[in-house]
Amino acid sequence: MNLEHARRLLCELQVHIQQRLRDARRSHAKQFSRIAGITAADTIYQIDRLSESAIAEWFDRNWPASWPVRLVMEGIEDDEPLTFPRGTSPAHTDWVCILDPIDGTRGLMYDKRPAWILSALAPDKRVATHLGHIVVAAMTELPTSKQGSADQYSAVRGRGLRASRINLASGQKRALVSRLSTASHFDHGFASFARFFPAGLTWLADLEERFWAELHGKRGKVGAPIVFNDQYISTGGQLHEILAGHDRMVADVRPFAFKALRLDNALVCHPYDICTALLIEEAGGVIDDGLGRPLRCPLDTTAPVSWVAYANPILARKARPVLKKLLQDRPRTRHR
């Protein structure tokens, strides 16, 4: 496989999905928020169904027959895998493509905040395939109705990040400079812990409060750090905030909370949500599993994933030991 060609293909696929959803919004916007189904991974809304049909259509027309690929995507059952060219046995695919057609459905279907299309490619090692095997990744913004442009990021492992801004009226792209924060501290910057839903909220808020207290020490009211928290309900959106230089750290450690509280793991990050972690690495940032280890989650649709992204190595070196200590000290990181 020519990896540069594969990168371009993923970008083209995402622009195709983006256009289909923009067209659908003009006539079906009121139907976007209807529940179309519930799976082991998440709730499926009508807006998700629209993007799924666009994906199959695009692969049929554009994916090279010499690169047999297996899709991993919410809504595709393991006993009925979707492969291209059509009819290819899952035992004979060379590549696996993991996708989240709309990451941030809840915000987009109410026209509240952009969502993101996420996709990545890895050599198909069957059940052994994990996030570390990904060699190509791309993500494209799904704009709200008032936007005139949308951003796109992509990368081939070892070749750096590419970023562009798409003019939605003309379709033209222009290069976009991505500058991650170079700050060496968190004061007066954005750094968030994901806690989107009521489940586990108190546990996560307690963890966050203790994290900042441990990191900065007892500085008193005058010297207390000011850190801004922004709950972007989209993993792709959170990664974008790091890539755009807006955020210095984002931590999504909900699986730790859910395990400690013995809650169901449905409302957590899954592999398709974090499949574009490669982009953070290629941009010069740092991303791990919350305990300082590389992300190695299987490329499936149900595994719970904890992840933490830092804008630069300096911030990672400061924050990692503190977060690791708190996450390993579960009895003290209690549910109040």
Tab-separated table of C-alpha atoms in Angstrom, residues 96-277:
chain	number	residue	atom	x	y	z
A	96	VAL	CA	-8.390	-2.821	8.764
A	97	CYS	CA	-10.052	0.591	8.631
A	98	ILE	CA	-11.605	1.781	11.868
A	99	LEU	CA	-14.097	4.630	11.600
A	100	ASP	CA	-16.344	6.874	13.605
A	101	PRO	CA	-18.496	8.628	10.981
A	102	ILE	CA	-19.773	11.171	13.520
A	103	ASP	CA	-17.904	11.668	16.761
A	104	GLY	CA	-19.911	14.252	18.641
A	105	THR	CA	-23.356	13.307	17.385
A	106	ARG	CA	-25.164	14.863	20.336
A	107	GLY	CA	-23.698	18.297	19.752
A	108	LEU	CA	-24.111	18.278	15.980
A	109	MET	CA	-27.679	17.007	15.836
A	110	TYR	CA	-28.779	20.042	17.844
A	111	ASP	CA	-26.496	22.331	15.769
A	112	LYS	CA	-24.704	23.194	19.012
A	113	ARG	CA	-21.071	22.360	18.254
A	114	PRO	CA	-19.114	20.732	15.403
A	115	ALA	CA	-18.631	16.960	15.322
A	116	TRP	CA	-15.741	15.088	13.694
A	117	ILE	CA	-15.269	12.232	11.251
A	118	LEU	CA	-12.499	9.914	12.453
A	119	SER	CA	-10.777	7.137	10.531
A	120	ALA	CA	-7.513	5.210	10.608
A	121	LEU	CA	-5.764	2.323	8.854
A	122	ALA	CA	-3.656	-0.506	10.238
A	123	PRO	CA	-2.283	-3.771	8.830
A	124	ASP	CA	-4.898	-6.412	9.593
A	125	LYS	CA	-3.538	-8.712	12.287
A	126	ARG	CA	-7.062	-10.002	13.060
A	127	VAL	CA	-7.888	-9.993	16.802
A	128	ALA	CA	-4.296	-8.977	17.632
A	129	THR	CA	-4.641	-5.613	15.819
A	130	HIS	CA	-4.395	-2.688	18.240
A	131	LEU	CA	-4.119	1.087	18.202
A	132	GLY	CA	-0.340	0.987	18.059
A	133	HIS	CA	-0.482	-0.682	14.650
A	134	ILE	CA	-2.209	2.314	13.024
A	135	VAL	CA	-0.080	3.863	10.267
A	136	VAL	CA	-2.505	6.379	8.699
A	137	ALA	CA	-5.133	8.569	10.365
A	138	ALA	CA	-7.403	11.457	9.437
A	139	MET	CA	-10.134	13.560	11.010
A	140	THR	CA	-12.427	16.124	9.402
A	141	GLU	CA	-14.726	18.633	11.023
A	142	LEU	CA	-18.490	18.303	10.588
A	143	PRO	CA	-19.557	21.940	10.777
A	144	THR	CA	-22.594	23.540	12.357
A	145	SER	CA	-24.998	25.224	9.939
A	146	LYS	CA	-23.483	28.689	10.400
A	147	GLN	CA	-19.898	27.709	9.592
A	148	GLY	CA	-18.233	28.681	6.327
A	149	SER	CA	-15.181	26.479	6.738
A	150	ALA	CA	-14.087	23.209	8.326
A	151	ASP	CA	-10.708	21.859	9.421
A	152	GLN	CA	-9.043	18.607	8.443
A	153	TYR	CA	-6.026	16.856	9.981
A	154	SER	CA	-4.193	13.796	8.664
A	155	ALA	CA	-0.910	11.941	9.049
A	156	VAL	CA	1.181	8.988	7.985
A	157	ARG	CA	3.224	7.565	10.853
A	158	GLY	CA	6.678	9.113	10.961
A	159	ARG	CA	5.916	11.852	8.416
A	160	GLY	CA	4.391	14.597	10.576
A	161	LEU	CA	0.965	16.194	10.778
A	162	ARG	CA	-0.861	17.760	7.830
A	163	ALA	CA	-3.604	20.295	8.429
A	164	SER	CA	-5.892	22.198	6.085
A	165	ARG	CA	-9.003	24.371	6.139
A	166	ILE	CA	-11.799	23.603	3.695
A	167	ASN	CA	-13.923	26.394	2.227
A	168	LEU	CA	-17.413	24.882	2.398
A	169	ALA	CA	-18.759	27.029	-0.428
A	170	SER	CA	-16.030	26.278	-2.981
A	171	GLY	CA	-14.550	23.043	-1.645
A	172	GLN	CA	-11.046	24.521	-1.903
A	173	LYS	CA	-8.423	23.702	0.722
A	174	ARG	CA	-5.684	25.870	2.100
A	175	ALA	CA	-2.839	24.843	4.358
A	176	LEU	CA	-3.422	25.347	8.061
A	177	VAL	CA	-0.583	25.714	10.526
A	178	SER	CA	-1.117	23.552	13.614
A	179	ARG	CA	0.760	24.822	16.661
A	180	LEU	CA	0.363	22.904	19.885
A	181	SER	CA	0.758	24.875	23.084
A	182	THR	CA	4.362	25.327	24.182
A	183	ALA	CA	3.359	26.320	27.725
A	184	SER	CA	5.362	24.727	30.517
A	185	HIS	CA	2.557	25.040	33.088
A	186	PHE	CA	-1.246	24.880	33.274
A	187	ASP	CA	-2.035	28.227	34.957
A	188	HIS	CA	-4.531	30.347	33.007
A	189	GLY	CA	-4.894	27.667	30.346
A	190	PHE	CA	-7.460	25.058	29.322
A	191	ALA	CA	-7.039	21.542	30.734
A	192	SER	CA	-10.038	19.263	31.148
A	193	PHE	CA	-11.143	15.960	32.627
A	194	ALA	CA	-13.988	14.382	30.639
A	195	ARG	CA	-17.145	13.981	32.710
A	196	PHE	CA	-19.990	14.343	30.268
A	197	PHE	CA	-22.743	12.357	31.979
A	198	PRO	CA	-24.156	12.005	35.525
A	199	ALA	CA	-22.665	8.490	35.872
A	200	GLY	CA	-19.352	8.696	37.713
A	201	LEU	CA	-19.496	12.485	37.867
A	202	THR	CA	-18.640	12.856	41.569
A	203	TRP	CA	-15.753	10.350	41.352
A	204	LEU	CA	-14.238	12.160	38.373
A	205	ALA	CA	-14.709	15.623	39.865
A	206	ASP	CA	-13.006	14.455	43.063
A	207	LEU	CA	-10.110	13.045	41.016
A	208	GLU	CA	-9.749	16.306	39.103
A	209	GLU	CA	-9.791	18.424	42.256
A	210	ARG	CA	-7.163	16.251	43.924
A	211	PHE	CA	-5.032	16.231	40.756
A	212	TRP	CA	-4.727	20.008	40.681
A	213	ALA	CA	-4.140	20.186	44.429
A	214	GLU	CA	-1.317	17.614	44.214
A	215	LEU	CA	0.233	19.134	41.099
A	216	HIS	CA	0.365	22.685	42.395
A	217	GLY	CA	0.618	22.095	46.132
A	218	LYS	CA	-0.936	24.290	48.801
A	219	ARG	CA	-0.434	27.775	47.414
A	220	GLY	CA	-3.212	29.544	49.288
A	221	LYS	CA	-6.108	31.488	47.797
A	222	VAL	CA	-3.977	34.236	46.246
A	223	GLY	CA	-1.628	31.815	44.495
A	224	ALA	CA	-4.212	29.167	43.625
A	225	PRO	CA	-3.928	28.075	39.989
A	226	ILE	CA	-6.618	29.122	37.551
A	227	VAL	CA	-7.283	26.318	35.076
A	228	PHE	CA	-10.191	26.432	32.636
A	229	ASN	CA	-12.325	23.355	31.958
A	230	ASP	CA	-14.071	22.868	28.604
A	231	GLN	CA	-16.350	19.858	28.176
A	232	TYR	CA	-16.308	19.210	24.424
A	233	ILE	CA	-18.499	16.094	24.117
A	234	SER	CA	-16.438	14.552	21.332
A	235	THR	CA	-13.085	12.785	21.511
A	236	GLY	CA	-12.233	14.119	18.052
A	237	GLY	CA	-13.171	17.588	19.223
A	238	GLN	CA	-10.962	17.216	22.285
A	239	LEU	CA	-8.025	16.134	20.127
A	240	HIS	CA	-8.675	19.114	17.867
A	241	GLU	CA	-8.435	21.472	20.835
A	242	ILE	CA	-4.961	20.091	21.538
A	243	LEU	CA	-3.932	20.236	17.863
A	244	ALA	CA	-5.210	23.797	17.476
A	245	GLY	CA	-3.188	24.985	20.461
A	246	HIS	CA	-6.262	25.755	22.564
A	247	ASP	CA	-5.881	23.087	25.285
A	248	ARG	CA	-2.813	21.980	27.214
A	249	MET	CA	-4.217	18.688	28.472
A	250	VAL	CA	-7.321	16.552	28.095
A	251	ALA	CA	-7.903	13.483	30.269
A	252	ASP	CA	-10.630	10.932	29.657
A	253	VAL	CA	-10.282	8.342	32.412
A	254	ARG	CA	-13.946	7.389	32.722
A	255	PRO	CA	-13.182	3.621	32.593
A	256	PHE	CA	-11.254	3.959	35.877
A	257	ALA	CA	-14.274	5.617	37.490
A	258	PHE	CA	-16.757	3.129	36.090
A	259	LYS	CA	-14.655	0.189	37.226
A	260	ALA	CA	-14.263	1.606	40.736
A	261	LEU	CA	-17.995	2.272	40.992
A	262	ARG	CA	-18.975	-1.000	39.267
A	263	LEU	CA	-20.923	0.826	36.575
A	264	ASP	CA	-21.605	-0.281	33.004
A	265	ASN	CA	-18.874	0.789	30.587
A	266	ALA	CA	-21.149	1.888	27.717
A	267	LEU	CA	-20.723	5.645	28.232
A	268	VAL	CA	-16.950	5.733	27.818
A	269	CYS	CA	-14.469	6.233	25.010
A	270	HIS	CA	-14.161	3.310	22.579
A	271	PRO	CA	-11.365	2.469	20.098
A	272	TYR	CA	-13.123	4.152	17.161
A	273	ASP	CA	-13.339	7.387	19.211
A	274	ILE	CA	-9.580	7.528	19.792
A	275	CYS	CA	-8.404	5.976	16.502
A	276	THR	CA	-6.768	9.275	15.466
A	277	ALA	CA	-4.392	9.388	18.464
